[in-house]
XYZ file of C-alpha atoms in Angstrom:
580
model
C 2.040 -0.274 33.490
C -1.632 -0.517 34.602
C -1.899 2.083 37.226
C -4.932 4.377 36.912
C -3.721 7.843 36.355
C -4.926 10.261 39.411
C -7.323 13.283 37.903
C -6.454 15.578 40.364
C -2.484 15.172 39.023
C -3.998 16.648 35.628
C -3.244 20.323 34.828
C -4.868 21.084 31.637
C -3.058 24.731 31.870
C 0.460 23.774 32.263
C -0.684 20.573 29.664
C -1.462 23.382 26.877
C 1.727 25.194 27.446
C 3.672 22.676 26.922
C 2.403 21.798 23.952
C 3.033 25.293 22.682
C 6.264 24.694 23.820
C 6.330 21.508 21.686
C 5.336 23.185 18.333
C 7.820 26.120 18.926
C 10.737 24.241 19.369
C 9.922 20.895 16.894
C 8.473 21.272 13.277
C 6.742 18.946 11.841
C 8.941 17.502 8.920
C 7.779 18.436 5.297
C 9.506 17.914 1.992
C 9.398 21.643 1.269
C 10.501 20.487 -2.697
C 8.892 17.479 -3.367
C 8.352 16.340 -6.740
C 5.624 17.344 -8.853
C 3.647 15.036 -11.434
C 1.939 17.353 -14.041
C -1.832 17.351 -15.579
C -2.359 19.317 -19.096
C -6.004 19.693 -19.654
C -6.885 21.535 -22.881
C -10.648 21.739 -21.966
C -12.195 18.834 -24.174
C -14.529 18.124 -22.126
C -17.362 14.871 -21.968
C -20.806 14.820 -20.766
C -22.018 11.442 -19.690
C -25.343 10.901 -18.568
C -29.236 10.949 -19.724
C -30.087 13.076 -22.947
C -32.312 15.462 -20.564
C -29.564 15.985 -17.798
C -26.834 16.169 -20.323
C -27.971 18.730 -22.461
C -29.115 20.516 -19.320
C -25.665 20.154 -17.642
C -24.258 21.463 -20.894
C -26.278 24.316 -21.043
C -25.083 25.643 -17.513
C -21.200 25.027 -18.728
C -21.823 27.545 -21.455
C -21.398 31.018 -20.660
C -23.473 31.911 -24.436
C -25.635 29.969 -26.109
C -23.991 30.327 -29.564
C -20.374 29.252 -28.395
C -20.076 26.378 -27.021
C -16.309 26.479 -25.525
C -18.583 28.068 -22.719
C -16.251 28.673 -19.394
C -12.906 28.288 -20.888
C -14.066 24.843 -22.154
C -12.576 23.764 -25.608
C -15.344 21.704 -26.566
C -18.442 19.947 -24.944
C -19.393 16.441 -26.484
C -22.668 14.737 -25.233
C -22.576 10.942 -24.449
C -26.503 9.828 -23.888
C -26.900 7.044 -22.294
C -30.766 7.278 -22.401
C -32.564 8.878 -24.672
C -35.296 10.915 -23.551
C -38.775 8.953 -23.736
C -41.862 10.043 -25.981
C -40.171 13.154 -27.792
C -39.951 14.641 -23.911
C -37.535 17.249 -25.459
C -39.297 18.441 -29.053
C -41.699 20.768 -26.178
C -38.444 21.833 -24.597
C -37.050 24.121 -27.640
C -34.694 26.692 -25.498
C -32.798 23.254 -24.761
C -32.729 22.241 -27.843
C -31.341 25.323 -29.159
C -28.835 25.679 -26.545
C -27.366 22.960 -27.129
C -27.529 22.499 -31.173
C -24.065 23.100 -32.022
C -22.785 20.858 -29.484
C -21.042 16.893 -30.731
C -23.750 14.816 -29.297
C -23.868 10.544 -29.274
C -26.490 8.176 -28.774
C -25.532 4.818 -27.484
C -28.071 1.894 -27.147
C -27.818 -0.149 -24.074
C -25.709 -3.006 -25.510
C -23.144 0.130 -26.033
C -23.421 1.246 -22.472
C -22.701 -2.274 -20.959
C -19.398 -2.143 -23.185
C -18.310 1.710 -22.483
C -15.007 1.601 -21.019
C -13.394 4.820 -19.651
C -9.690 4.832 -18.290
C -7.241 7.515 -17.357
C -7.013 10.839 -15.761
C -7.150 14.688 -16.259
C -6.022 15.365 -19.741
C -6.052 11.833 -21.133
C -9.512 10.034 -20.344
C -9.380 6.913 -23.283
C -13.600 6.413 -23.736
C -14.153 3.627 -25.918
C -16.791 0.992 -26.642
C -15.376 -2.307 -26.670
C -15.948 -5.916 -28.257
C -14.709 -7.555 -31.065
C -14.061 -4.314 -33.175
C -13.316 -1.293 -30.369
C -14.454 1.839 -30.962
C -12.643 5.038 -29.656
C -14.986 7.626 -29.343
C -12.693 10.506 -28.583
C -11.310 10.122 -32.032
C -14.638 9.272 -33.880
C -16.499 12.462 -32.380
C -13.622 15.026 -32.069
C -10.886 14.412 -33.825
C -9.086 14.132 -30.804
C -6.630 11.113 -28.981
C -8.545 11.525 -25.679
C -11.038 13.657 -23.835
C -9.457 15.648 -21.053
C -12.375 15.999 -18.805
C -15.298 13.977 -17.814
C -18.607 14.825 -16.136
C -20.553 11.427 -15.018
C -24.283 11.920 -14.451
C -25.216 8.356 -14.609
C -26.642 6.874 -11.532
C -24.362 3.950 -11.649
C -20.663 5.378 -12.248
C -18.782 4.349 -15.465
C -15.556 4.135 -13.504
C -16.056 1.451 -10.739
C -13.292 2.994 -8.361
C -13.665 4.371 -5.186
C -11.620 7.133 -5.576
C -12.047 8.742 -9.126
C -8.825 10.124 -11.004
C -8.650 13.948 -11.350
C -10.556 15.170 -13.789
C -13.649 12.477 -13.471
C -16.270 14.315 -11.687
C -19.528 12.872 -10.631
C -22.374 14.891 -10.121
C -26.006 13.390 -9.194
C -28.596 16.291 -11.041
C -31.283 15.076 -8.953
C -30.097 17.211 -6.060
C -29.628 20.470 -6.309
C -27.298 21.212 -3.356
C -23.926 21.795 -4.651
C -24.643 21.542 -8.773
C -23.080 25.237 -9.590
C -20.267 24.672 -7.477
C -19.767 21.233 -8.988
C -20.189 22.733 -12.459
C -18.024 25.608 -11.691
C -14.789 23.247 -10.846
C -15.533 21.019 -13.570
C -15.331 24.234 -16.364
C -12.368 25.550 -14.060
C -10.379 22.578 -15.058
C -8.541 23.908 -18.081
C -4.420 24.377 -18.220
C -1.311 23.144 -16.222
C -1.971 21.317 -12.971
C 0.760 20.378 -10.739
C 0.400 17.574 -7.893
C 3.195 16.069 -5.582
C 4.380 13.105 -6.526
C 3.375 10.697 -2.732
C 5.115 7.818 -2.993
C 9.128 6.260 -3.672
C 9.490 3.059 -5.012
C 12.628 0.400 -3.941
C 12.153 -3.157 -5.933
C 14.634 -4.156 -4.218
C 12.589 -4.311 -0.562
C 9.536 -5.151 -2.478
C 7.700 -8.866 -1.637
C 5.865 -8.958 -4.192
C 7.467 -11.372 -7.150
C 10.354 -13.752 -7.465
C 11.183 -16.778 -9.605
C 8.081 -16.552 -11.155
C 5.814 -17.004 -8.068
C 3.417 -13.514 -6.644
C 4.010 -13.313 -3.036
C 2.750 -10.375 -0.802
C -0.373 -8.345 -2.714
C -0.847 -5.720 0.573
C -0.342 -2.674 -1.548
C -3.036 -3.869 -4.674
C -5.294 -4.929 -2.037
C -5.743 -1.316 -0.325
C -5.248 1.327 -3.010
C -8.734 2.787 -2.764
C -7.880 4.837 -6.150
C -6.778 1.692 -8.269
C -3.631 3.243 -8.703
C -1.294 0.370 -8.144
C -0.857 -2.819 -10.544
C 1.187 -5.627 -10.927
C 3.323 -5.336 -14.294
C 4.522 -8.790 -15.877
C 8.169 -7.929 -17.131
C 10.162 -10.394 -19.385
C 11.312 -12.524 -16.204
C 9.673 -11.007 -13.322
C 6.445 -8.944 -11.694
C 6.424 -6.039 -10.369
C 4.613 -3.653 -8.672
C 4.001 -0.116 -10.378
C 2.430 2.924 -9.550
C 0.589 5.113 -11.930
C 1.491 8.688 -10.110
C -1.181 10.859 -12.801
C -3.884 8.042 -10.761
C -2.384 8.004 -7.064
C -4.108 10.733 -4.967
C -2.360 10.099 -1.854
C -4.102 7.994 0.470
C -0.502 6.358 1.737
C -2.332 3.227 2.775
C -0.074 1.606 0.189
C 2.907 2.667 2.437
C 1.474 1.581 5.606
C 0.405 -1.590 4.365
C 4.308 -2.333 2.403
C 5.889 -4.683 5.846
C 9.055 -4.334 4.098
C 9.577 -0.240 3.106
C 9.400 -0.842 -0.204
C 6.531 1.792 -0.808
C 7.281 4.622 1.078
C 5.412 7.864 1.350
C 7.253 11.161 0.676
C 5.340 13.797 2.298
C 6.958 12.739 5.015
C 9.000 9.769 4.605
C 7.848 7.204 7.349
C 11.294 7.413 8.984
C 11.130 11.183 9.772
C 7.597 10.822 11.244
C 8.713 8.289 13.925
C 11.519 10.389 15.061
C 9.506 13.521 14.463
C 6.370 11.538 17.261
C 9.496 10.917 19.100
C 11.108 13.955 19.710
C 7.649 15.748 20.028
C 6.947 13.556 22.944
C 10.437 14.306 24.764
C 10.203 18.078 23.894
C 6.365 17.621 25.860
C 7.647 16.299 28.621
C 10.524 18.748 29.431
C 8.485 21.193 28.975
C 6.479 19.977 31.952
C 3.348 18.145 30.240
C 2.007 15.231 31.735
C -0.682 12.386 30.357
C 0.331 12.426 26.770
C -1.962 11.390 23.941
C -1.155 11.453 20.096
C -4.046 12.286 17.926
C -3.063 10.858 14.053
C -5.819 13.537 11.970
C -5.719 14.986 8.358
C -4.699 18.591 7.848
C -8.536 19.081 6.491
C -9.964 18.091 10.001
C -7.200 20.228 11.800
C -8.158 23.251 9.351
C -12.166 22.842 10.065
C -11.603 22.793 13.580
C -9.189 25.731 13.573
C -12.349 27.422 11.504
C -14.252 26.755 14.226
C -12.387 27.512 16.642
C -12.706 24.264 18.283
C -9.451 23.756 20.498
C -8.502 19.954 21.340
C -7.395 19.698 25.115
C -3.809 20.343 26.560
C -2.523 16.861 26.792
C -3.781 16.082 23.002
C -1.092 16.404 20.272
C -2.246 16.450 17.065
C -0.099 14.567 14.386
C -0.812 15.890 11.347
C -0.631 13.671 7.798
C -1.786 14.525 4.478
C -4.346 11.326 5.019
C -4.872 8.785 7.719
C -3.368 6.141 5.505
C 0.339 7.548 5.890
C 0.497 5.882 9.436
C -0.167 2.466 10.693
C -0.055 0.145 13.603
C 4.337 0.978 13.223
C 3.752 4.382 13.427
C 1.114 4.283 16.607
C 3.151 1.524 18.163
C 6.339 3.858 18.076
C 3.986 6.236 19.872
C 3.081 4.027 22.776
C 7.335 2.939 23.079
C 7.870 6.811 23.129
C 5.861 7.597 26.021
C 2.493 8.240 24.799
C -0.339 6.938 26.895
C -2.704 6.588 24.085
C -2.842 6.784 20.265
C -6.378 7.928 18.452
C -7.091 7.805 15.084
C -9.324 10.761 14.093
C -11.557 8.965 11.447
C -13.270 11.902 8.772
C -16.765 11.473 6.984
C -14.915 11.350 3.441
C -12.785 8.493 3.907
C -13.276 6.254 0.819
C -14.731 2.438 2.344
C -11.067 0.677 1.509
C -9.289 3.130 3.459
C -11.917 2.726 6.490
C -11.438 -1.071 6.282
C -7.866 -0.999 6.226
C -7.155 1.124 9.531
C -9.840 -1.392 11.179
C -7.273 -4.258 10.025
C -4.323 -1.761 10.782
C -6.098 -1.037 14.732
C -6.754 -4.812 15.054
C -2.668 -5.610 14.259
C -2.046 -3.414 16.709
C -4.074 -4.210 19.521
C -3.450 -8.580 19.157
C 0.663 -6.989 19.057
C 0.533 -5.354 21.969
C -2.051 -8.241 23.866
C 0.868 -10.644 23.306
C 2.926 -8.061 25.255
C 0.749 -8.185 28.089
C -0.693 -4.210 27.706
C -3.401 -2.683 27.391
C -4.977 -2.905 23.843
C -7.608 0.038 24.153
C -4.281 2.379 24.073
C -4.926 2.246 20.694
C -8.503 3.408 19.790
C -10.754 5.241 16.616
C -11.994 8.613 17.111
C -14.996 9.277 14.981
C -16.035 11.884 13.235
C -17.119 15.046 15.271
C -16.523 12.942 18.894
C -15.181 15.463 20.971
C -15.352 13.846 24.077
C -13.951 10.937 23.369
C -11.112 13.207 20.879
C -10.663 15.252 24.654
C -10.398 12.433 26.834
C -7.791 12.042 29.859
C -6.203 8.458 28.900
C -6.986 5.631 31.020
C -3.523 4.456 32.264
C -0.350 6.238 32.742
C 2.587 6.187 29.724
C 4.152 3.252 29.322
C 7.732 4.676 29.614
C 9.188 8.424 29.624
C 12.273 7.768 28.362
C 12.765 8.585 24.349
C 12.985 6.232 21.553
C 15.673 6.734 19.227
C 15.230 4.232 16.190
C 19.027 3.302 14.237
C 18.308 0.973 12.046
C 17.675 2.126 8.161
C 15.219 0.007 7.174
C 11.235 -0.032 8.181
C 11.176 -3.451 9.237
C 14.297 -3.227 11.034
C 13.349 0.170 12.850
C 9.899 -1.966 13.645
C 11.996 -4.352 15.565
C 13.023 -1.719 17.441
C 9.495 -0.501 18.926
C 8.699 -4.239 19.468
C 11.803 -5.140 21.929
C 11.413 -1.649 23.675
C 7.295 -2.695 23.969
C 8.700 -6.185 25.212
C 10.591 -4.592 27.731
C 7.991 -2.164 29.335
C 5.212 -5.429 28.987
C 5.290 -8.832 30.017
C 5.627 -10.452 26.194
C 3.451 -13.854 26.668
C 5.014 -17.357 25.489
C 2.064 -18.201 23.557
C 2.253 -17.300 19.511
C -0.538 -14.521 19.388
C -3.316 -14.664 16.589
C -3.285 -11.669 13.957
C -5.495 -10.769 11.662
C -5.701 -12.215 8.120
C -2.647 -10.828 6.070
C -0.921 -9.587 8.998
C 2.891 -9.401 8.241
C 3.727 -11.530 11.363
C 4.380 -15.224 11.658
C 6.820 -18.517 10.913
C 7.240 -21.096 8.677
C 7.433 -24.680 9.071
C 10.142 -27.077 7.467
C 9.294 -30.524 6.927
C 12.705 -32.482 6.875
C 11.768 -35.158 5.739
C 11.145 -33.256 2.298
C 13.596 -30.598 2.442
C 16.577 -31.510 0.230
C 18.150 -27.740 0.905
C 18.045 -26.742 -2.153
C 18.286 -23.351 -1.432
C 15.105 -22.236 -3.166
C 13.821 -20.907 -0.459
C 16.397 -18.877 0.225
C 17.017 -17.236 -3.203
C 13.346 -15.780 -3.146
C 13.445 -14.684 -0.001
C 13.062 -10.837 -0.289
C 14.426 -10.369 3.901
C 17.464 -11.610 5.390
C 14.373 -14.112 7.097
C 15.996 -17.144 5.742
C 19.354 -17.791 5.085
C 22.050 -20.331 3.837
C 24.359 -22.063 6.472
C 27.482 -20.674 4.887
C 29.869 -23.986 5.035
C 27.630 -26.282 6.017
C 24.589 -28.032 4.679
C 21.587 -25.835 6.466
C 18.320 -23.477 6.623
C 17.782 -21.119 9.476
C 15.202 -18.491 9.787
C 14.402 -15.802 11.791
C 10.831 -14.668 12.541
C 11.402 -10.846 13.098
C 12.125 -10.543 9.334
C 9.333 -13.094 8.150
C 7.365 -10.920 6.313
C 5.050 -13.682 5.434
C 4.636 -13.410 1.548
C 4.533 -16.906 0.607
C 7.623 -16.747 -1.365
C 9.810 -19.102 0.090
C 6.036 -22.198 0.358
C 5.660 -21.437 -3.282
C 9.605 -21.889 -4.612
C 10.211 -24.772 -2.735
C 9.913 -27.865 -5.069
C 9.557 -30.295 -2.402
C 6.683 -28.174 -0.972
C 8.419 -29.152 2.317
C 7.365 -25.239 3.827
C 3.757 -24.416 5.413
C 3.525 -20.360 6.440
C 2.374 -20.180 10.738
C 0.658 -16.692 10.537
C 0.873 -15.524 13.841
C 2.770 -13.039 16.509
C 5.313 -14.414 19.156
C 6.663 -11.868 21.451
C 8.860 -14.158 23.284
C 12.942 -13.666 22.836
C 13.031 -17.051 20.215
C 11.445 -14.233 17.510
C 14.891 -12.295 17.254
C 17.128 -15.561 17.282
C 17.752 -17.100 14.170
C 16.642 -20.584 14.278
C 17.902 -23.569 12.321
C 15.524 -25.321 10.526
C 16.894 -28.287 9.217
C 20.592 -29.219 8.767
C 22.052 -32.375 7.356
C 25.669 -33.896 6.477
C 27.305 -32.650 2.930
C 27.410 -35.334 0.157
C 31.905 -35.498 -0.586
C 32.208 -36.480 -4.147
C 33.333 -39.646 -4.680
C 36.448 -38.940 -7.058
C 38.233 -35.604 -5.172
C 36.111 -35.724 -1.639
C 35.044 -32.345 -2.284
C 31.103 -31.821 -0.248
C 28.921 -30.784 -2.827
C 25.332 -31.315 -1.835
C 23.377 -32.725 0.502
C 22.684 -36.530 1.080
C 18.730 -35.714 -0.112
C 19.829 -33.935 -2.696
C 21.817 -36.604 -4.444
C 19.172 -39.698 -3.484
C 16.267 -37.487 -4.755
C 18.356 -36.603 -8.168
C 19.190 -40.327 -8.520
C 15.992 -41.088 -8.349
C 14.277 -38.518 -10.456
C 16.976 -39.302 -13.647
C 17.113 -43.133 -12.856
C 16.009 -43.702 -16.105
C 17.609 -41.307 -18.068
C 19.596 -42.671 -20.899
C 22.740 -40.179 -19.803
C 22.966 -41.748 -16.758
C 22.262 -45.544 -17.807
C 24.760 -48.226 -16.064
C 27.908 -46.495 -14.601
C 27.196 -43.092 -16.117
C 24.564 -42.696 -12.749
C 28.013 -42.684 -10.314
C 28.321 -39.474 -12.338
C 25.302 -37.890 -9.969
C 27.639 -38.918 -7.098
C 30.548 -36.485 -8.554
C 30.663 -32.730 -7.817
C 30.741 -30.431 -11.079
C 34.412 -30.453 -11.662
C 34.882 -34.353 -11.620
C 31.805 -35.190 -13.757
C 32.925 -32.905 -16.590
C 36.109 -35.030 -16.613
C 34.740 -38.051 -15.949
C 32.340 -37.104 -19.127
C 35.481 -36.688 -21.647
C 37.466 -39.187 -20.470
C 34.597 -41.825 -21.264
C 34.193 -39.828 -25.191
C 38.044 -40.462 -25.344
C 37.682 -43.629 -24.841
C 34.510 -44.187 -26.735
C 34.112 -41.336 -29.268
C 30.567 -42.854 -30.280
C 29.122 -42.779 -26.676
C 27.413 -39.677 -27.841
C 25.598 -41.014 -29.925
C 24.120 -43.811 -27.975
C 22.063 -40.679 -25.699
């Protein structure tokens, strides 16, 4: 496990070969008909910005001064969001001229503070709000949105770090890269066609039950703003505008229970794709194996440049970094990997950079409380070719394959984590995780818990469960997700989350939190409830007027024997419901 690995064991030769022979013979798995979401863009297009650069940036877009559908552009409209000072513009009459015929707008700066713009390629909604909103894409042309936006503002209009198709921002101040920008901004007219990323279950999802919000992991990470929780008549749930998703597949890596899972390819077919790549490396003689997680756009730049990554690296190509987390590098390591690196690129919005730090810091405390090495998983950055290059520091863990059975993410997690626990030496101690890690216990006060079951009915994993025939609550910490659900449902507030890793065996036995005797009604002896349960109902409805005098023995009846024991007392007095 921690022996150095000897350099002059390393050929680099017989290394590159094999992974030749590893491409040849395993393809990386692709959805070859994946479904499409579809932009129509008509060529309305907005220009936001000062009255100077807008009619400027205008001008450029127009292939004719006297038609201003310049480019294959339907229409340009001007939004000014500061007006030129001191008449700047009457000396500036080729402008001017240019740009008479266009749909211009002046807003003052109480207008600019309320400009609102929403939406995507072929449906941007730009209004000014307050009391009275005002939709500018009907006021100025007629029209039930723009379809294209061009933001020259120095502070964007949409706050998001990853702007929808169709937004484009452009800084006129620098010239490097203005005709090009302009150019794909006019080029934006027609049918567009995009893949459709992600697959939703409900059913997995941790997000909502009985009222209560539980895990946010996917809201908290979608660098595009894409994802929102939608308040249905009796539940929330999470929803994902596909004309505003670009991708990223943080969203997937984030979801602990598969509930979000990325489609290009699905999760499942990229850990036995790492898997079999490994096992195809090493029959075909390669030693020393590292797997390099990297975009296609970094693989394609340094194909351009024909910059060639050493034998014993293979590259694992995703669509973006966020497609793979810590489950996906950790299935590398129980494969037989002797490192994982993250190839980090320069355009990597800040939420996606923050959330592989989190997703590297999981996965380094997960594999300390096995007792190995956390700097087997390590962040490459941008254009660092020795470290990309590197022979790893310790041998592989294991070279026998991985093959994962279970259907479900979590469950095929479990997997990696008891073949890691075999080739480590797990600690006792319960390992700290980052904040919002998916990893930790719960704690059951019994003096409080009535077992009511609450618990258990908004559990979204098989984590906690019933005790079938008997009175109980057991739990099991491999499924604990830890959403909250089950601390927030409880009425007794008898549950407190433990946030944390444990890597001894007691994480895959289910544990019984608290058990008690059944309550037998006193009519038929039929157990019903718990003892709690009936003293905490007795006292919560002592003084209800239903229950006054020897109505309360009632509580003490399961729900068969009270009904009777309710009509036998109106047949004897038919005005006892009135007395309620």
């Amino acid at each position: 496990m921690n022996q150095p690995i000897p350099l002059a064991s390393v050929d680099d030769q017989r290394n590159s070969q094999a992974k030749e022979a590893v491409r040849q013979r395993v393809s990386w798995p692709v959805n070859l008909t994946p479904a499409n979401v579809t932009y129509h863009s008509r060529g309305h297009a907005l220009v936001v910005g000062s009255e100077r650069e807008a009619r400027q940036a205008a001008r450029l877009l127009m292939t004719d001064a006297n038609t201003p559908a310049g480019q294959g552009l339907a229409s340009i409209t001007l939004l000014f969001t500061a007006a030129t000072q001191g008449g700047a513009l009457d000396s500036d009459s080729d402008l001017l001229a240019a740009t008479q015929a266009l749909t211009t707008q002046a807003l003052t700066r109480h207008q600019v503070e309320q400009l609102q713009i929403s939406g995507y390629l072929g449906a941007f909604n730009v209004c000014i709000g307050g009391d009275e909103p005002l939709d500018l894409a009907r006021a100025l042309i007629q029209r039930e949105a723009f379809d294209l936006i061009l933001d020259l503002t120095p502070t964007p209009c949409m706050a998001v770090e990853l702007p929808p198709p169709g937004y484009m921002l452009l800084d006129w101040q620098a010239d490097q890269g203005r005709q090009e920008t302009l150019a794909d901004f006019a080029a934006l007219t027609g049918e567009f066609d995009k893949p459709r990323y992600f697959q939703v279950n409900s059913d997995l999802c941790a997000h909502s039950s009985s009222g209560n919000i539980g895990c946010t992991r996917c809201l908290d990470v979608c660098p595009a703003d894409a994802i929102s929780s939608h308040q249905g008549r009796i539940e929330s749930r999470i929803e994902i505008d596909p004309f505003l998703c670009q991708g990223v597949g943080s969203c997937t890596s984030a979801c602990p229970t598969g509930a979000i899972e990325f489609r290009l390819p699905e999760t499942r077919r990229q850990q036995e794709t790492l898997s079999s790549w490994l096992g195809a490396y090493r029959e075909a003689g390669g030693t020393h194996p590292v797997l390099r997680f990297v975009t296609h756009d970094t693989l394609a730049a340094e194909q351009q440049a024909n910059d060639q990554t050493a034998g014993h690296v293979l590259d694992i190509p995703l669509e973006e970094l966020g497609s793979a987390g810590h489950d996906q590098w950790l299935t590398g390591l129980a494969a037989g990997a002797a490192e994982i690196r993250v190839q980090y690129h320069p355009d990597m919005p800040a939420r996606l950079s923050a959330f592989l730090d989190a997703q590297l810091a999981q996965a380094r405390a997960l594999l300390a409380s096995f007792g190995l090495e956390s700097e087997r998983v390590q962040a490459l950055s941008p254009d660092d070719h020795a470290a990309r290059d590197a022979l790893p520091k310790r041998m592989p863990l294991t070279e026998q394959s991985l093959t994962l059975t279970a259907p479900q993410k979590r469950a095929r997690f479990n997997q990696v984590l008891a073949r890691l626990a075999e080739l480590g030496e797990p600690t006792p101690e319960r390992q700290a995780v980052p904040a919002g890690a998916p990893y930790g216990a719960i704690a059951v006060d019994s003096d409080a818990c009535t077992l009511c079951m609450a618990c258990v009915s908004s559990c979204p994993t098989p984590a906690l469960k019933a005790g079938g025939d008997r009175p109980a609550l057991s739990f099991l910490e491999a499924d604990c997700v830890q959403c909250g659900l089950c601390a927030d449902a409880c009425p007794e507030q008898a549950i407190t989350l433990m946030p944390g890793f444990l890597a001894a065996p007691e994480r895959e036995t289910r544990q019984v939190c608290h058990e008690e005797a059944a309550f037998e009604c006193i009519n038929c002896g039929k157990p019903f409830a718990t003892v709690s349960t009936v003293a905490a109902i007795k006292q919560k409805l002592a003084d209800h007027p239903y229950f006054a005098g020897d109505a309360m023995a009632r509580l003490e009846m399961c729900e068969d024997c009270r009904v009777k024991d309710v009509w036998q007392n109106m047949a004897r007095d038919p005005d006892a419901q009135l007395k309620v």
